[in-house]
PDB file of C-alpha atoms (C1' of nucleotides) in Angstrom:
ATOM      1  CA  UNK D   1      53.935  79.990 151.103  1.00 60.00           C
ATOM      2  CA  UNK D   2      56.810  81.470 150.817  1.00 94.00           C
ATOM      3  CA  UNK D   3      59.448  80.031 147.751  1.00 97.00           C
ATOM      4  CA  UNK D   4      62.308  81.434 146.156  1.00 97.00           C
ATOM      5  CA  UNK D   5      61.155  84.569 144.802  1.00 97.00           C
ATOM      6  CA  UNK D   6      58.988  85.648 148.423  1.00 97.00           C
ATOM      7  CA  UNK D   7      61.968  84.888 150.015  1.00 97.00           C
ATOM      8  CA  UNK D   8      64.485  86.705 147.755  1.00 98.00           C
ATOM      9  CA  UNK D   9      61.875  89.388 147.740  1.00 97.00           C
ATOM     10  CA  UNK D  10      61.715  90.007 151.744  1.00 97.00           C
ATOM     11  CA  UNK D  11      65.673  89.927 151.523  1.00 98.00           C
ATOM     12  CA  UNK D  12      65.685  92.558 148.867  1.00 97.00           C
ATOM     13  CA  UNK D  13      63.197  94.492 150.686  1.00 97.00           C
ATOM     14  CA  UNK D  14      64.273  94.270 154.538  1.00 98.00           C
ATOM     15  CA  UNK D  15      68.255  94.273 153.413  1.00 98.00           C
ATOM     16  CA  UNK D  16      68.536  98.306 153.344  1.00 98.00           C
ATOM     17  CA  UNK D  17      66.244  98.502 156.561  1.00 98.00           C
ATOM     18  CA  UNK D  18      68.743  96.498 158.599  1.00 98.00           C
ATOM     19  CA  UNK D  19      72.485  96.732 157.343  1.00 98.00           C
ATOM     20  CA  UNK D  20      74.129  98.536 159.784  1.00 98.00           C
ATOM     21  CA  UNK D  21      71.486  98.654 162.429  1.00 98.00           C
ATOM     22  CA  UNK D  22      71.687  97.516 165.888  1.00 98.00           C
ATOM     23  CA  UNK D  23      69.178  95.375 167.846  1.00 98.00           C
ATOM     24  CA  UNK D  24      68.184  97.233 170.881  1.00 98.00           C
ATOM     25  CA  UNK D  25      65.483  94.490 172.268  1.00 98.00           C
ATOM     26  CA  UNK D  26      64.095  91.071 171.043  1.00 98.00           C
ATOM     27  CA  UNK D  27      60.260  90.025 172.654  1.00 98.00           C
ATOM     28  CA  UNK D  28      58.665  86.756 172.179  1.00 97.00           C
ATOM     29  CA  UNK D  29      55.034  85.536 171.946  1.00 95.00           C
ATOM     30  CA  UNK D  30      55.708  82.528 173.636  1.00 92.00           C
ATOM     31  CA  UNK D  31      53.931  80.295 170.963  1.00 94.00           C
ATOM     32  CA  UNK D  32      55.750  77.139 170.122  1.00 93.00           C
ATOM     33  CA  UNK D  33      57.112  77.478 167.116  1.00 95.00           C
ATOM     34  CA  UNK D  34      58.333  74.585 164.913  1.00 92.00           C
ATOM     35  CA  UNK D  35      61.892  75.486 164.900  1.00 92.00           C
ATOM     36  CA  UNK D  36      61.736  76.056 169.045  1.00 94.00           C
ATOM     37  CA  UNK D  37      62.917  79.824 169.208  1.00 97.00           C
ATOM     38  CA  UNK D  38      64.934  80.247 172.489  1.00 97.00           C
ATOM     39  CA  UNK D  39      64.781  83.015 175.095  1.00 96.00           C
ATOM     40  CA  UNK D  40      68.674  82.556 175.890  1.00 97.00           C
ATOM     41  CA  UNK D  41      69.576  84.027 172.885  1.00 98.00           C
ATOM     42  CA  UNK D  42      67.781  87.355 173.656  1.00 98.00           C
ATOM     43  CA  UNK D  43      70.681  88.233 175.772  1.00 98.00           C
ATOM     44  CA  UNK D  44      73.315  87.474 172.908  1.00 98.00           C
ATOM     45  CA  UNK D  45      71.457  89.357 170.480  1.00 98.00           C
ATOM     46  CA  UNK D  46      71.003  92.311 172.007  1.00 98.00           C
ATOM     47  CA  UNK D  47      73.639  94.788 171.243  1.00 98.00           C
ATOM     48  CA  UNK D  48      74.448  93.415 168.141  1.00 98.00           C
ATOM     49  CA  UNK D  49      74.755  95.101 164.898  1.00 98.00           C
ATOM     50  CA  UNK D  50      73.554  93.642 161.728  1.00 98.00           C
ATOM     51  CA  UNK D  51      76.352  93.317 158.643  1.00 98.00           C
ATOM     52  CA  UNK D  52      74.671  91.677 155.915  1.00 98.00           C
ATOM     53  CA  UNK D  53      71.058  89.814 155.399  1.00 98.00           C
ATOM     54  CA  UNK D  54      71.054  86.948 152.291  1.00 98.00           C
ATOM     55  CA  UNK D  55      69.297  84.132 151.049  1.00 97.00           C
ATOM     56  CA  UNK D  56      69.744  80.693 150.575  1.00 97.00           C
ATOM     57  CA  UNK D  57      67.381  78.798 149.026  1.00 97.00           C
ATOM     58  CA  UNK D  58      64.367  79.894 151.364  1.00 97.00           C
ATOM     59  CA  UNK D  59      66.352  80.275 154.090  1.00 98.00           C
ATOM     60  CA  UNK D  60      67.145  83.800 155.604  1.00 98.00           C
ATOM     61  CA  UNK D  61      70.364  84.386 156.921  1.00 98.00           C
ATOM     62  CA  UNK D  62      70.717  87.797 159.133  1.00 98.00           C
ATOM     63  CA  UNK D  63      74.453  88.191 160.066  1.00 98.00           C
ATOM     64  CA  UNK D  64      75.636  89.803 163.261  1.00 98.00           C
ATOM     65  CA  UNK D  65      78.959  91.926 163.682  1.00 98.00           C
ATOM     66  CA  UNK D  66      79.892  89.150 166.400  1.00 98.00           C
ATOM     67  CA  UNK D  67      79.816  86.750 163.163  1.00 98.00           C
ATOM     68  CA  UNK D  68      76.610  84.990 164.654  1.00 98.00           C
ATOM     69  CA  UNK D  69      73.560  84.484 162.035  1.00 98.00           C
ATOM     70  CA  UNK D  70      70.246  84.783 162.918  1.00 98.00           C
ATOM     71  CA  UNK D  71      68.453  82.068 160.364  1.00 98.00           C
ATOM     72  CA  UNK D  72      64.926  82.349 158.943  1.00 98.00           C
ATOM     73  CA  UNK D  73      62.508  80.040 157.544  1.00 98.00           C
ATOM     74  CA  UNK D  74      59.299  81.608 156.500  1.00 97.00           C
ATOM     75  CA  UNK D  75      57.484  77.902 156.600  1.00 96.00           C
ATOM     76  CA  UNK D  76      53.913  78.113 154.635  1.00 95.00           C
ATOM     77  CA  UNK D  77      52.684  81.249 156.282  1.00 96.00           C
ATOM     78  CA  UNK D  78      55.669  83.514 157.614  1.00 96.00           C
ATOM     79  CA  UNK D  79      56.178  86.745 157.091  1.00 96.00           C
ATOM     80  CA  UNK D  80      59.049  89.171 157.816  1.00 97.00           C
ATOM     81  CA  UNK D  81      58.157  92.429 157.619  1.00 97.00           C
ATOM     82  CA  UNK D  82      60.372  96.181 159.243  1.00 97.00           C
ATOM     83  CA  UNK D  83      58.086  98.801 160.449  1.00 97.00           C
ATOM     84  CA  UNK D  84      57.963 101.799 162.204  1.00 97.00           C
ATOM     85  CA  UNK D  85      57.517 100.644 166.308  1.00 97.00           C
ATOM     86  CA  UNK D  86      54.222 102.789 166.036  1.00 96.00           C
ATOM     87  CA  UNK D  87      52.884 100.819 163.624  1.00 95.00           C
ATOM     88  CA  UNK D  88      50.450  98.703 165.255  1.00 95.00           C
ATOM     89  CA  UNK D  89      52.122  94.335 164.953  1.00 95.00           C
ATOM     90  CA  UNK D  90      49.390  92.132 163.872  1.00 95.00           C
ATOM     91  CA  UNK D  91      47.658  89.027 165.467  1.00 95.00           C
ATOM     92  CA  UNK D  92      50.279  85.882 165.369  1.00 96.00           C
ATOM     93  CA  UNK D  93      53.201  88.205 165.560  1.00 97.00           C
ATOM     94  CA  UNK D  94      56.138  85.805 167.354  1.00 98.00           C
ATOM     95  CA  UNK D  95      59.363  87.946 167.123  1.00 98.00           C
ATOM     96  CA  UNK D  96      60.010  91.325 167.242  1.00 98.00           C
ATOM     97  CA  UNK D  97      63.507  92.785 166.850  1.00 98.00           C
ATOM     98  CA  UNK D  98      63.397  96.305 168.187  1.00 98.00           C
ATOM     99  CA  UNK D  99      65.885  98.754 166.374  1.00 98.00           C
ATOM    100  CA  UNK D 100      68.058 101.526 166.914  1.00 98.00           C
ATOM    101  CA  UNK D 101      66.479 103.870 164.309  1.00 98.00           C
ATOM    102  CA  UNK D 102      62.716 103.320 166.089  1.00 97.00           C
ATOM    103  CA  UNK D 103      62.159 100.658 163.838  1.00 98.00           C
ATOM    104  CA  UNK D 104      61.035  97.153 164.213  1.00 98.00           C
ATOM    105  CA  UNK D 105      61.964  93.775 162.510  1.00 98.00           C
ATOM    106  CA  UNK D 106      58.884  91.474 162.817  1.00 98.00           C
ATOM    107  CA  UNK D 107      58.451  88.033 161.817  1.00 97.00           C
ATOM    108  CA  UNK D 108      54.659  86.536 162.260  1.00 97.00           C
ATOM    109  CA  UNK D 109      53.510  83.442 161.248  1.00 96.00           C
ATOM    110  CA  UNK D 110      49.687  82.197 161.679  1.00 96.00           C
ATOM    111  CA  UNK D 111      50.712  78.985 160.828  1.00 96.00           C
ATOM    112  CA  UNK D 112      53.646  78.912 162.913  1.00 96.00           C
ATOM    113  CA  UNK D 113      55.935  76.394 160.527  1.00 96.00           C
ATOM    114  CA  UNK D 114      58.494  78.591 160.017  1.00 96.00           C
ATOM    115  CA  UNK D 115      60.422  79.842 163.074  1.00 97.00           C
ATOM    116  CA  UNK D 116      64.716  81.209 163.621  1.00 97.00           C
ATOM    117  CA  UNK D 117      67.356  79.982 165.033  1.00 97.00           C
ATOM    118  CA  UNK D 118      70.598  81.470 165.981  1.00 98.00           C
ATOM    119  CA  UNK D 119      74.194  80.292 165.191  1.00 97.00           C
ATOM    120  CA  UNK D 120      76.875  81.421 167.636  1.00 97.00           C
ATOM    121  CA  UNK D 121      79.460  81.468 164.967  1.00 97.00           C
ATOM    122  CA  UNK D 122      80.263  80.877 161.373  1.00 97.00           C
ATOM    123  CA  UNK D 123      80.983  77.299 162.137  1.00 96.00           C
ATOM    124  CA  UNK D 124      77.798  76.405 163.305  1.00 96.00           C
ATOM    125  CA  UNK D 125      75.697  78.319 160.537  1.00 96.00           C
ATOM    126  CA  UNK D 126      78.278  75.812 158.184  1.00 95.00           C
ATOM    127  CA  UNK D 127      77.326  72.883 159.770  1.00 95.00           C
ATOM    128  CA  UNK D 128      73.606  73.546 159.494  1.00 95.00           C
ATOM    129  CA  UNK D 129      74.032  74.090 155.779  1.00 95.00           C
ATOM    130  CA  UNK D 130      76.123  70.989 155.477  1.00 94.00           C
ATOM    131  CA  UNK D 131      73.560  68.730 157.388  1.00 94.00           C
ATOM    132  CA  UNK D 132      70.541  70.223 155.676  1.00 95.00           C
ATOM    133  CA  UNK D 133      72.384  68.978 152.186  1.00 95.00           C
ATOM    134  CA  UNK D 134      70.859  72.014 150.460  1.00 96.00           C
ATOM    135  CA  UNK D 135      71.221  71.876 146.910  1.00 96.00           C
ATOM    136  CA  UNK D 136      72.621  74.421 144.355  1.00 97.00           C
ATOM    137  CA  UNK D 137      70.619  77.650 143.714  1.00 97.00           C
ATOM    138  CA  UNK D 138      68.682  77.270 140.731  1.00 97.00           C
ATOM    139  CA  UNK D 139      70.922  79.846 138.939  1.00 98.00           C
ATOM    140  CA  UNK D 140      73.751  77.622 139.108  1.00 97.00           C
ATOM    141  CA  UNK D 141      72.082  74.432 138.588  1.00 96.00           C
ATOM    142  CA  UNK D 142      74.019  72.852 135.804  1.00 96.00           C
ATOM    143  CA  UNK D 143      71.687  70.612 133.081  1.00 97.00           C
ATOM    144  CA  UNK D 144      74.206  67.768 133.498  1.00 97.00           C
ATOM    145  CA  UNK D 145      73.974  67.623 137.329  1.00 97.00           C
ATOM    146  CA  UNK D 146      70.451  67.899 137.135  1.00 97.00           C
ATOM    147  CA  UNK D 147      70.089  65.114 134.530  1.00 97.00           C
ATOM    148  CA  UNK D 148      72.563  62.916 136.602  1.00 97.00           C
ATOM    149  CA  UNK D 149      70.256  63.761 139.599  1.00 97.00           C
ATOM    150  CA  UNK D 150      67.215  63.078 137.733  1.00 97.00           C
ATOM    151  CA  UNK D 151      68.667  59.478 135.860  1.00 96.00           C
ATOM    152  CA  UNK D 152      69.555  58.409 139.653  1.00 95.00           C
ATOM    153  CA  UNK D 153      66.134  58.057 140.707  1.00 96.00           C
ATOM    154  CA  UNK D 154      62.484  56.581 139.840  1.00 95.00           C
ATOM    155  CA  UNK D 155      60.361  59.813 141.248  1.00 96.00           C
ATOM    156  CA  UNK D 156      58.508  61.677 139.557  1.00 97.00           C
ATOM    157  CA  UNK D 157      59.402  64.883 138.024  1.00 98.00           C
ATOM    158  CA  UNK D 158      57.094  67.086 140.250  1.00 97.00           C
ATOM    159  CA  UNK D 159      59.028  65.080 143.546  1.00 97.00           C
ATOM    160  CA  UNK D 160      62.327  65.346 142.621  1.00 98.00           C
ATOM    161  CA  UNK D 161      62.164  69.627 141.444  1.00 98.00           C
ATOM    162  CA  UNK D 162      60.936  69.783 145.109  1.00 97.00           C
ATOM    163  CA  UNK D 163      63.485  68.168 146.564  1.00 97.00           C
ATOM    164  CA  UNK D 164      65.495  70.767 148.701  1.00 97.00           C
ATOM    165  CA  UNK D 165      68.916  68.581 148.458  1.00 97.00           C
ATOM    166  CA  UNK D 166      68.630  68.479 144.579  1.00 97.00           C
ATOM    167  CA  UNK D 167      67.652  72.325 143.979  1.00 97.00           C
ATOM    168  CA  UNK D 168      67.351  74.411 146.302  1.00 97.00           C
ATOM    169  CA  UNK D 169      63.824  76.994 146.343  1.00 97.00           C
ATOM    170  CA  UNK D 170      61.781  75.592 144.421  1.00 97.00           C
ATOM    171  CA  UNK D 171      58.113  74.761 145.749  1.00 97.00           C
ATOM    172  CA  UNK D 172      54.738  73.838 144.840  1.00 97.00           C
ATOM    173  CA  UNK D 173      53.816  76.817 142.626  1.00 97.00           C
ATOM    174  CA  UNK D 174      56.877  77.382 141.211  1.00 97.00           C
ATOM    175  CA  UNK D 175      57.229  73.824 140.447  1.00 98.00           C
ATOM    176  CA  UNK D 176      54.304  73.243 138.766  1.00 97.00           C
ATOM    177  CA  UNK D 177      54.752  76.400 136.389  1.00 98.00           C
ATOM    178  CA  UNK D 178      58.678  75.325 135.420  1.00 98.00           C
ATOM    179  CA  UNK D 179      57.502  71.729 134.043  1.00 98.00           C
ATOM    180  CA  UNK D 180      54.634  73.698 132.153  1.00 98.00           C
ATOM    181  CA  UNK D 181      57.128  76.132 130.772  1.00 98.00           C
ATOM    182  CA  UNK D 182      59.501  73.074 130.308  1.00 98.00           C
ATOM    183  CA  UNK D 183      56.503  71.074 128.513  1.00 98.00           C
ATOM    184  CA  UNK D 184      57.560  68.418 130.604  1.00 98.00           C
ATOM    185  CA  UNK D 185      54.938  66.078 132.796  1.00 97.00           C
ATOM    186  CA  UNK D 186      55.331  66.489 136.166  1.00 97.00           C
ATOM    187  CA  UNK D 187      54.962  62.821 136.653  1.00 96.00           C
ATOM    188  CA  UNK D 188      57.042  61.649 134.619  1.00 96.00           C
ATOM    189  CA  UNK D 189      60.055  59.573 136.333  1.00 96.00           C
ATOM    190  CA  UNK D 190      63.103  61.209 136.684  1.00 96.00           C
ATOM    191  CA  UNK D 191      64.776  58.419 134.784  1.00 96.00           C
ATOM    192  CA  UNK D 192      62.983  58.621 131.808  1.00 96.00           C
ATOM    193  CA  UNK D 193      64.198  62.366 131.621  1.00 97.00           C
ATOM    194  CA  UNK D 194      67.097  62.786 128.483  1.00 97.00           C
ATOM    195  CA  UNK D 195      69.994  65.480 128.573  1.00 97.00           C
ATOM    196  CA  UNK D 196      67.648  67.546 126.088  1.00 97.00           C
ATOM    197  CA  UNK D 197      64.737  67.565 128.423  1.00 97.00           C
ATOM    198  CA  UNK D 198      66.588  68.261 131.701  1.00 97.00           C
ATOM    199  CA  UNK D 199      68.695  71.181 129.907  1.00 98.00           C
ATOM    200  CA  UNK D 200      65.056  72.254 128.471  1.00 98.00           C
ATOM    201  CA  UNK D 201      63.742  72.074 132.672  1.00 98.00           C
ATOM    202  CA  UNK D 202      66.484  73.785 133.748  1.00 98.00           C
ATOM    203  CA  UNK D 203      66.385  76.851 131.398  1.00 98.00           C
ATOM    204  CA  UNK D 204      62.199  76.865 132.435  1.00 98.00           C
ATOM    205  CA  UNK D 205      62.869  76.789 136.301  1.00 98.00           C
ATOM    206  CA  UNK D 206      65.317  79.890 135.722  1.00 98.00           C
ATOM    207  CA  UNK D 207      62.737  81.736 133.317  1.00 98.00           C
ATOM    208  CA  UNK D 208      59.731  81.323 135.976  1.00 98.00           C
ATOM    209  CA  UNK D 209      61.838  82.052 138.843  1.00 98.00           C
ATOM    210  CA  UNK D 210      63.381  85.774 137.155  1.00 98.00           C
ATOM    211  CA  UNK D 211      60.175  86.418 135.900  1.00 97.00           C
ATOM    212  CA  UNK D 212      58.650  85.844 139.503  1.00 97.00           C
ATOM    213  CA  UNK D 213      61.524  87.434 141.216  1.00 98.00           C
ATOM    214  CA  UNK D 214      60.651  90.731 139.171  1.00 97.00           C
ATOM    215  CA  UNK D 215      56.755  90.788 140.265  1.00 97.00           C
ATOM    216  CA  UNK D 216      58.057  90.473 143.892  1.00 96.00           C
ATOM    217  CA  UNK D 217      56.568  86.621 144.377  1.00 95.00           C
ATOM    218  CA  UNK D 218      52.863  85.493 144.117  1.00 93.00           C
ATOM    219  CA  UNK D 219      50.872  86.250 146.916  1.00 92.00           C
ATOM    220  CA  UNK D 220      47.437  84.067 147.514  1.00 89.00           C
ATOM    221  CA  UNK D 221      46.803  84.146 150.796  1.00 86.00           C
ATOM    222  CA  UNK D 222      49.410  85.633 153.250  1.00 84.00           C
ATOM    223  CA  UNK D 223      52.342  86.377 151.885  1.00 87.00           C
ATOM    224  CA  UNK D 224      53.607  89.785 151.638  1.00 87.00           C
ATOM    225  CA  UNK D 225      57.276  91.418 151.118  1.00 92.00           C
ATOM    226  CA  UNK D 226      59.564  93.178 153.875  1.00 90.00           C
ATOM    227  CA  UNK D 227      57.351  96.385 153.333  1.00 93.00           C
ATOM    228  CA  UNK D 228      54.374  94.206 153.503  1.00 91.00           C
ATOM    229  CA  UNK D 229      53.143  94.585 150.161  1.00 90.00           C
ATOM    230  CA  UNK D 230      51.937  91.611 148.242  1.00 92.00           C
ATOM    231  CA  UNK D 231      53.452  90.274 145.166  1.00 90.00           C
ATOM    232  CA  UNK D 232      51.910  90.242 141.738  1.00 93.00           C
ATOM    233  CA  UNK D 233      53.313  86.592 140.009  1.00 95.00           C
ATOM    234  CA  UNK D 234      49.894  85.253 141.059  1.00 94.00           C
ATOM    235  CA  UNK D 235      48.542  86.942 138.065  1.00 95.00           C
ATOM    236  CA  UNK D 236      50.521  85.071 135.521  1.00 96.00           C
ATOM    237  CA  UNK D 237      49.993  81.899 136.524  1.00 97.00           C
ATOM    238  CA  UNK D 238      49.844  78.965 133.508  1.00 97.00           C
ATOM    239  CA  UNK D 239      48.527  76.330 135.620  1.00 97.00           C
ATOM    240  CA  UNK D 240      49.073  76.880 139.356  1.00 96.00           C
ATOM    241  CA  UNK D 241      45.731  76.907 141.420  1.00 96.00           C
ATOM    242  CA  UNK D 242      43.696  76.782 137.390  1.00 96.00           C
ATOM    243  CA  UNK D 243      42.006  73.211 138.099  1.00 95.00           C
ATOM    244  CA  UNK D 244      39.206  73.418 135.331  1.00 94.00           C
ATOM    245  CA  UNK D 245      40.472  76.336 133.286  1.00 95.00           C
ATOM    246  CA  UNK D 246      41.347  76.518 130.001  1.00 96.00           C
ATOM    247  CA  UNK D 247      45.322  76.110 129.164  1.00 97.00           C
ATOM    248  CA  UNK D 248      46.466  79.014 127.702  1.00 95.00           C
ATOM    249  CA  UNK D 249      48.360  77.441 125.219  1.00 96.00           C
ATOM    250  CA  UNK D 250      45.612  75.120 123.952  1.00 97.00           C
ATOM    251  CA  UNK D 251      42.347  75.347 125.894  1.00 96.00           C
ATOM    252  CA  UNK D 252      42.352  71.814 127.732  1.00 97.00           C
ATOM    253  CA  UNK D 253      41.090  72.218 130.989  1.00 96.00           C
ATOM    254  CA  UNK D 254      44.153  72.772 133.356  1.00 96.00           C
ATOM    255  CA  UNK D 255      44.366  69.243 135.413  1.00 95.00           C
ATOM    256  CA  UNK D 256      44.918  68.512 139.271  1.00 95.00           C
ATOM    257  CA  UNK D 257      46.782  65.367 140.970  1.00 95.00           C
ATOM    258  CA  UNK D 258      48.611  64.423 144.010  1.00 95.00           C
ATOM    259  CA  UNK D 259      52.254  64.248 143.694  1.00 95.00           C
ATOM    260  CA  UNK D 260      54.418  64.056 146.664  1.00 95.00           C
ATOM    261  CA  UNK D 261      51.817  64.505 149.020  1.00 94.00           C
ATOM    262  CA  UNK D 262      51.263  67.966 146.960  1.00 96.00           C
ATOM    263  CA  UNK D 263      48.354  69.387 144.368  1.00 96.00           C
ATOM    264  CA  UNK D 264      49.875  69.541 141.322  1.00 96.00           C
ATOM    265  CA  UNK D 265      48.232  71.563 137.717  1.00 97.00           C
ATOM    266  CA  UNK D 266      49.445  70.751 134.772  1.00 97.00           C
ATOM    267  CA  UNK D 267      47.898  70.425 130.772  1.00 97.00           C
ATOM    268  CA  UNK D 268      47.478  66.804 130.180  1.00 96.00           C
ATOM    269  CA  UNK D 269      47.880  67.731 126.277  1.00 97.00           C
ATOM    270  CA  UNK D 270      50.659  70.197 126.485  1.00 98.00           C
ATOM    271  CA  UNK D 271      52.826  68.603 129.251  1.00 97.00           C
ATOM    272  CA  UNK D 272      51.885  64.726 128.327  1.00 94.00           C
ATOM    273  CA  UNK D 273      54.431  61.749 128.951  1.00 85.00           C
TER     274      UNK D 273
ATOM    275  C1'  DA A   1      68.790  53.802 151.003  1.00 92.45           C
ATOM    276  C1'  DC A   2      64.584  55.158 149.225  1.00 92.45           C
ATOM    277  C1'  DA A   3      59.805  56.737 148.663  1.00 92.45           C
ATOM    278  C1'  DG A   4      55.536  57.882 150.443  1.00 92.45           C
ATOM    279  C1'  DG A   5      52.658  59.285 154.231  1.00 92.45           C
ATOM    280  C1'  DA A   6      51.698  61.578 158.600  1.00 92.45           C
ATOM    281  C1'  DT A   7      52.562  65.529 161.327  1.00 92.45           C
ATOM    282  C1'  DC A   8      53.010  70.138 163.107  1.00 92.45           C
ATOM    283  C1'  DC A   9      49.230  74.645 163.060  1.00 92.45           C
ATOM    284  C1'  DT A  10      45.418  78.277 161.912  1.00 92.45           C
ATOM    285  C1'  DG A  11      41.985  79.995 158.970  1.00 92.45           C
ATOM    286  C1'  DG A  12      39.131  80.396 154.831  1.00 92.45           C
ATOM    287  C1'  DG A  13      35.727  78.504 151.823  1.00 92.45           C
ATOM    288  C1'  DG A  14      32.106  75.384 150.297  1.00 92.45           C
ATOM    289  C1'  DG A  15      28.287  72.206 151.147  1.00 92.45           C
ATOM    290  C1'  DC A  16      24.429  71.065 153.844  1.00 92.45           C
TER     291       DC A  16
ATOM    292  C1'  DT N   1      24.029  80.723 161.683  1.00 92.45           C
ATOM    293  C1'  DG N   2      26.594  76.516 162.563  1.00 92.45           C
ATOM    294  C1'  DC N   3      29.118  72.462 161.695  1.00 92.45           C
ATOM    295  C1'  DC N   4      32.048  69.510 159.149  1.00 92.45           C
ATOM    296  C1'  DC N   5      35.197  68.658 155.659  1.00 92.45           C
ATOM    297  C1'  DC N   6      38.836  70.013 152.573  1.00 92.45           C
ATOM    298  C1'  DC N   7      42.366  72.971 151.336  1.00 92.45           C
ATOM    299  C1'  DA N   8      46.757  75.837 151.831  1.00 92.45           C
ATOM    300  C1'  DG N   9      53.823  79.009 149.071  1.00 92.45           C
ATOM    301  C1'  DG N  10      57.079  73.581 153.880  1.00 92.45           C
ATOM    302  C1'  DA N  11      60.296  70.648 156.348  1.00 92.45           C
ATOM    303  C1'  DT N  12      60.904  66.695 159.064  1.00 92.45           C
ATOM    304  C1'  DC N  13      60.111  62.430 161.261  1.00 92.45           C
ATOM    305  C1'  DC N  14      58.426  57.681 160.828  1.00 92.45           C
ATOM    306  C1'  DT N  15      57.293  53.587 158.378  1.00 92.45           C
ATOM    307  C1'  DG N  16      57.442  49.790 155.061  1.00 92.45           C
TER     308       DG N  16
END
DNA sequence: ACAGGATCCTGGGGGC
DNA sequence: TGCCCCCAGGATCCTG
């Protein structure tokens, strides 16, 4: 589910809830998660006061006056929500983080492909970063790097924008509406892409991300923000989930492939090779 | 090294 | 109503 802009919008949203809060109690379902979640760090967390809660890419970092990090992924279905204790947790609810105010941090996750993990220290939560190879955020993705990235290799377009170690937060929706913005075919190799066109892709990615960053994400199925509210980008999409429809642009029916193991939309007239 | 496919899960929707 | 198939905002492991 969850890409740059949910994630960016549950860190907005759950930041103010949790700076300067302590943990009082974690609980567990039990549920295997994909990242294994670990009851031996129940005992370190306790106690602990959070100091700052940030994003990279669509990872959530929570940080912990003791300097460790509590690290999120929100996988296709996670959600992170804070919530008054009273407040009833839903079905598929795997962590709870009780808080000193009476409030509770929640992540669920029907799905269960996301999961947390927590770094003792700040070396640790380096070397995780390091080994994942995570890219730049797409804000400071530079069109030459990007075209250097993009000459190096003979995948398509769609492929390489969801590529964590080239940028990093970009996904399936968000990828499919920057190369419609861009005007660029998403399968299209990335060698065939000129300075022009990868300057043109990068200024698109930016656009659809700020503009989807200010309706707080796209929700379709489960996503919602840290107050658990959905988003509202699902309401502008150009081609994303629009098999059949009409481009806006110039009426050809919106098309639908496999790329990368992933349905991708696109106008065959607007965004040909 | 690289690229593509399978895999981990649950649930919703469509066709019959 | 039920069953079966396909589909889903992702990362990672395995194969050729």
């Amino acid at each position: 589910m969850p890409e740059l802009p949910e994630v960016e919008t549950v860190v907005r949203e759950i930041r103010p809830a949790l700076v300067g809060r302590r943990i009082r109690a974690v609980a567990a379902s039990g549920h295997a998660l994909r990242r294994p979640w670990s009851a031996a760090w129940h005992a370190p967390l306790t106690g602990r006061r959070v100091r700052e809660v940030y994003r990279r890419g669509k990872w959530i970092v929570v940080g912990l006056d003791d300097k460790a990090a509590l690290v999120l992924h929100l996988g296709m279905t996670g959600q992170l929500t804070v919530a008054a204790a009273s407040d009833p947790a839903a079905d598929h609810t795997h962590l709870t983080f009780a808080l000193d105010d009476g409030r509770h941090l929640r992540f669920r996750d029907v799905r269960r492909f996301g999961g947390a993990t927590l770094y003792p220290g700040p070396d640790e939560l380096e070397r995780f970063f390091a080994e994942s190879k995570l890219g730049p955020e797409p804000f400071d993705l530079d069109a030459a790097y990007l075209h250097g990235r993009l000459a190096a290799t003979g995948r398509c377009l769609k492929a390489v924008l969801l590529d964590q170690r080239v940028v990093a937060g970009v996904g399936n929706i968000y990828a499919d509406e920057s190369l419609f913005e861009a005007r660029l075919s998403p399968t299209q190799p990335g060698r065939d892409t000129g300075l022009r066109s990868a300057a043109r892709l990068r200024r698109a990615v930016v656009k659809v991300l700020r503009r989807a960053i200010d309706r707080r994400g796209s929700s379709i199925r489960d996503y919602v923000g840290g107050n658990g509210q959905p988003g509202g980008f699902q309401n502008e999409f150009r081609v994303y989930g629009r098999t059949g429809e009409p481009c806006r642009c110039c009426r050809t029916p919106i098309a639908r492939v496999r790329l990368a193991g992933r349905s991708t939309h696109y106008c065959p007239v607007c965004q040909a090779v």
